Short mmCIF file of C-alpha atoms in Angstrom, two decimals:
data_model
loop_
_atom_site.label_atom_id
_atom_site.label_comp_id
_atom_site.label_asym_id
_atom_site.label_seq_id
_atom_site.Cartn_x
_atom_site.Cartn_y
_atom_site.Cartn_z
CA GLN A 1 -27.50 354.97 147.31
CA VAL A 2 -29.21 357.28 144.86
CA GLN A 3 -27.32 358.01 141.65
CA LEU A 4 -28.16 360.36 138.80
CA LYS A 5 -26.98 360.18 135.21
CA GLU A 6 -27.55 362.62 132.39
CA SER A 7 -28.05 361.49 128.81
CA GLY A 8 -28.74 363.15 125.49
CA PRO A 9 -27.13 364.54 122.35
CA GLY A 10 -23.76 366.18 122.78
CA LEU A 11 -24.23 368.43 119.77
CA VAL A 12 -27.24 370.60 118.95
CA LYS A 13 -27.63 373.01 116.04
CA PRO A 14 -28.40 376.68 116.65
CA SER A 15 -32.13 377.49 116.84
CA GLU A 16 -32.97 373.85 117.60
CA THR A 17 -34.11 372.28 120.87
CA LEU A 18 -31.78 370.80 123.45
CA SER A 19 -33.25 367.74 125.15
CA LEU A 20 -31.64 365.91 128.07
CA THR A 21 -32.82 363.16 130.39
CA CYS A 22 -31.67 362.39 133.91
CA THR A 23 -32.11 358.83 135.09
CA VAL A 24 -32.44 358.29 138.83
CA SER A 25 -31.36 354.94 140.24
CA GLY A 26 -31.26 353.51 143.73
CA GLY A 27 -34.16 355.42 145.20
CA SER A 28 -37.61 356.95 144.91
CA MET A 29 -38.36 360.34 143.40
CA ASN A 30 -40.91 361.09 146.10
CA ASN A 31 -40.55 364.09 148.39
CA TYR A 32 -37.74 365.72 146.44
CA TYR A 33 -37.19 368.45 143.86
CA TRP A 34 -35.41 367.41 140.68
CA THR A 35 -33.10 370.07 139.33
CA TRP A 36 -31.14 371.07 136.26
CA ILE A 37 -27.99 373.19 136.52
CA ARG A 38 -25.44 374.15 133.88
CA GLN A 39 -21.96 375.60 133.64
CA ALA A 40 -20.79 377.34 130.50
CA PRO A 41 -17.04 377.43 129.79
CA GLY A 42 -15.34 379.89 132.11
CA LYS A 43 -18.60 380.77 133.85
CA ARG A 44 -20.09 379.89 137.20
CA LEU A 45 -22.84 377.35 137.73
CA GLU A 46 -26.31 378.50 136.74
CA TRP A 47 -29.52 377.05 138.16
CA ILE A 48 -31.90 376.31 135.27
CA GLY A 49 -34.99 375.03 137.02
CA GLU A 50 -36.62 372.21 138.93
CA ILE A 51 -39.68 370.03 139.23
CA TYR A 52 -41.21 368.74 142.44
CA TYR A 53 -42.16 365.07 142.49
CA ARG A 54 -45.80 366.13 142.43
CA GLY A 55 -45.23 368.06 139.20
CA SER A 56 -44.94 371.74 140.10
CA THR A 57 -42.07 373.59 138.43
CA LYS A 58 -39.85 376.63 138.97
CA TYR A 59 -37.54 378.14 136.40
CA ASN A 60 -34.77 380.69 136.29
CA PRO A 61 -36.40 383.89 134.95
CA SER A 62 -33.42 384.35 132.61
CA LEU A 63 -34.39 381.12 130.79
CA LYS A 64 -38.05 380.76 131.64
CA SER A 65 -39.41 381.46 128.18
CA ARG A 66 -37.32 378.63 126.68
CA VAL A 67 -37.23 375.95 129.40
CA THR A 68 -39.44 373.02 130.27
CA VAL A 69 -38.66 370.44 132.95
CA SER A 70 -40.81 367.34 133.07
CA LEU A 71 -40.98 364.20 135.15
CA ASP A 72 -41.73 360.52 134.57
CA THR A 73 -41.78 358.87 137.98
CA SER A 74 -42.67 355.47 136.50
CA LYS A 75 -39.32 355.52 134.71
CA THR A 76 -37.58 357.44 137.54
CA GLN A 77 -36.49 360.03 134.99
CA PHE A 78 -36.82 363.74 134.56
CA SER A 79 -36.07 365.78 131.49
CA LEU A 80 -34.95 369.18 130.29
CA ARG A 81 -36.02 370.91 127.10
CA LEU A 82 -34.39 374.17 126.07
CA THR A 83 -35.66 375.72 122.86
CA SER A 84 -34.07 378.09 120.36
CA VAL A 85 -30.53 377.39 121.51
CA THR A 86 -27.54 379.54 120.64
CA ALA A 87 -23.82 379.22 121.22
CA ALA A 88 -24.39 380.78 124.65
CA ASP A 89 -26.17 377.57 125.68
CA THR A 90 -23.01 375.52 125.20
CA ALA A 91 -22.28 374.15 128.67
CA PHE A 92 -21.92 371.17 130.94
CA TYR A 93 -25.44 370.27 132.05
CA TYR A 94 -25.94 368.64 135.46
CA CYS A 95 -28.97 367.10 137.08
CA ALA A 96 -29.31 367.01 140.84
CA ARG A 97 -31.74 366.13 143.59
CA ARG A 98 -32.81 368.92 145.96
CA GLY A 99 -33.86 368.04 149.44
CA VAL A 100 -35.55 370.33 151.94
CA GLY A 101 -35.51 369.62 155.67
CA ALA A 102 -37.55 370.90 158.56
CA THR A 103 -34.70 372.88 160.10
CA GLN A 104 -33.94 376.41 158.87
CA GLY A 105 -31.31 376.39 156.18
CA THR A 106 -31.71 372.72 155.38
CA ASP A 107 -32.04 372.92 151.62
CA TRP A 108 -29.33 371.22 149.61
CA LEU A 109 -28.42 369.66 146.26
CA ASP A 110 -27.28 366.05 146.52
CA PRO A 111 -26.48 363.91 144.72
CA TRP A 112 -25.49 365.34 141.36
CA GLY A 113 -24.88 363.61 138.09
CA GLN A 114 -21.39 363.89 136.67
CA GLY A 115 -22.64 366.16 133.92
CA THR A 116 -22.86 366.04 130.16
CA LEU A 117 -21.35 368.50 127.72
CA VAL A 118 -23.71 369.97 125.17
CA THR A 119 -22.22 372.00 122.36
CA VAL A 120 -24.35 374.26 120.21
CA SER A 121 -22.83 374.49 116.77
CA SER A 122 -23.79 374.07 113.14
CA ASP B 1 -31.07 387.59 142.04
CA ILE B 2 -28.77 387.09 145.01
CA GLN B 3 -25.16 387.51 143.93
CA MET B 4 -22.54 385.25 145.46
CA THR B 5 -18.85 386.06 145.59
CA GLN B 6 -15.97 383.90 146.74
CA SER B 7 -12.37 384.55 147.64
CA PRO B 8 -9.79 383.66 146.74
CA SER B 9 -10.49 382.44 143.21
CA SER B 10 -7.56 380.06 143.54
CA LEU B 11 -4.90 379.14 146.06
CA SER B 12 -1.88 376.92 146.29
CA ALA B 13 -1.38 374.81 149.39
CA SER B 14 0.47 371.80 150.74
CA VAL B 15 -0.71 368.64 152.45
CA GLY B 16 -1.30 369.43 156.10
CA ASP B 17 -2.08 373.12 155.54
CA ILE B 18 -5.14 374.93 156.84
CA VAL B 19 -7.21 376.40 154.00
CA THR B 20 -9.91 379.05 154.40
CA ILE B 21 -12.35 380.07 151.67
CA THR B 22 -14.88 382.85 152.09
CA CYS B 23 -18.25 383.31 150.45
CA ARG B 24 -20.37 386.45 150.54
CA ALA B 25 -23.98 387.01 149.58
CA SER B 26 -25.34 390.29 148.21
CA GLN B 27 -28.13 390.19 150.80
CA SER B 28 -28.83 388.27 153.96
CA ILE B 29 -29.51 384.60 153.36
CA ALA B 30 -29.64 383.56 157.03
CA ASN B 31 -27.91 380.16 157.04
CA TYR B 32 -29.16 379.00 153.64
CA LEU B 33 -25.64 378.36 152.39
CA ASN B 34 -24.18 375.13 151.08
CA TRP B 35 -20.61 374.17 150.20
CA TYR B 36 -19.66 371.70 147.48
CA GLN B 37 -16.47 370.07 146.26
CA HIS B 38 -15.96 369.51 142.55
CA LYS B 39 -13.27 367.55 140.77
CA VAL B 40 -12.97 367.63 136.98
CA GLY B 41 -15.01 364.90 135.34
CA GLU B 42 -16.83 364.01 138.53
CA ALA B 43 -20.16 364.92 140.04
CA PRO B 44 -20.04 367.83 142.48
CA LYS B 45 -20.32 366.63 146.08
CA LEU B 46 -22.18 368.27 148.94
CA LEU B 47 -19.87 368.97 151.86
CA LEU B 48 -21.83 371.19 154.23
CA TYR B 49 -25.41 372.44 154.31
CA ALA B 50 -27.08 375.17 156.34
CA ALA B 51 -23.67 376.85 156.58
CA SER B 52 -22.15 374.47 159.12
CA ASN B 53 -23.79 371.05 159.03
CA PHE B 54 -21.82 368.06 157.78
CA HIS B 55 -23.25 366.01 154.96
CA ILE B 56 -23.08 362.26 155.53
CA GLY B 57 -19.58 360.89 155.19
CA VAL B 58 -17.78 364.22 155.01
CA PRO B 59 -14.54 364.21 157.01
CA SER B 60 -14.43 366.36 160.12
CA ARG B 61 -11.47 368.35 158.77
CA PHE B 62 -14.08 370.30 156.77
CA SER B 63 -15.97 372.92 158.73
CA GLY B 64 -18.19 375.87 157.93
CA SER B 65 -19.37 378.96 159.70
CA GLY B 66 -21.26 382.17 159.15
CA SER B 67 -24.74 383.56 158.74
CA GLY B 68 -26.36 386.51 157.05
CA THR B 69 -23.99 387.54 154.29
CA ASN B 70 -20.57 386.20 155.28
CA PHE B 71 -19.56 382.55 155.32
CA THR B 72 -16.38 380.54 155.61
CA LEU B 73 -15.27 377.05 154.65
CA THR B 74 -12.19 375.78 156.45
CA ILE B 75 -10.19 372.68 155.63
CA SER B 76 -7.84 371.80 158.44
CA ARG B 77 -4.93 369.48 157.68
CA LEU B 78 -5.41 369.47 153.90
CA GLN B 79 -5.22 365.97 152.43
CA ARG B 80 -4.19 364.94 148.92
CA GLU B 81 -7.77 364.11 147.97
CA ASP B 82 -8.87 367.65 148.91
CA PHE B 83 -7.17 369.27 145.93
CA ALA B 84 -10.25 370.29 143.98
CA SER B 85 -12.56 373.23 143.37
CA TYR B 86 -15.01 374.43 146.02
CA PHE B 87 -18.11 376.51 145.49
CA CYS B 88 -20.86 377.92 147.64
CA GLN B 89 -24.55 378.04 146.81
CA GLN B 90 -27.40 380.00 148.34
CA SER B 91 -30.66 378.14 148.82
CA TYR B 92 -32.51 381.10 150.36
CA ASN B 93 -34.60 381.81 147.29
CA THR B 94 -34.90 381.10 143.61
CA PRO B 95 -33.14 381.44 141.33
CA PHE B 96 -30.60 379.60 143.44
CA THR B 97 -27.17 381.04 142.73
CA PHE B 98 -23.62 379.86 143.07
CA GLY B 99 -20.26 381.36 143.88
CA PRO B 100 -17.65 381.39 141.11
CA GLY B 101 -15.57 378.72 142.82
CA THR B 102 -12.16 378.45 144.45
CA LYS B 103 -9.57 376.12 142.99
CA VAL B 104 -7.19 374.55 145.51
CA ASP B 105 -4.05 373.16 143.92
CA PHE B 106 -0.60 371.94 144.94
CA LYS B 107 1.93 374.53 145.98
#
């Protein structure tokens, strides 16, 4: 079965760039969207953005100017870059696979990685 | 953005209880509504998609209903492994948005 695992630094300094990688194992990246989601302490989950296996991207407008999601299908990995971070970017970051079916409403996130905590602090 | 609300934010229940969680969208999302279970330190798990469809392997004690703006997740005969947080997510349009979550703990 497909599994996802996030990796990257757990501590980033303010104004620097947060970089995370999600490694996909047990399956192909084809025909899916690959997604980043985060949850700041005490806040609800926030969709950051996604990349389709063919390379097209969508981002949350609230983060769009600072976010890049990229894909390396040969390594079955996708990555997140978030520039100019502040304390407000401290959160658990999750990667997930989004699938879309032919039937109305069939659009889901599964599986998810277990998440990685990134703290922004000097 | 579509705003998602959930109620209650938390509840206390016992094994064998029936638990109902509601989720509301700020505009109609047809049936583009998913439910997830999340335990601390674990990956969130998809329970139901398209408001009422079981994900593979999800026990039949979980059920979902609703369309438009109002949705419900019901857990019949709560089991020990069901004590967790549950959140809804709209997949109608981007940015996809999530409910704040409902924590189900032991009474």
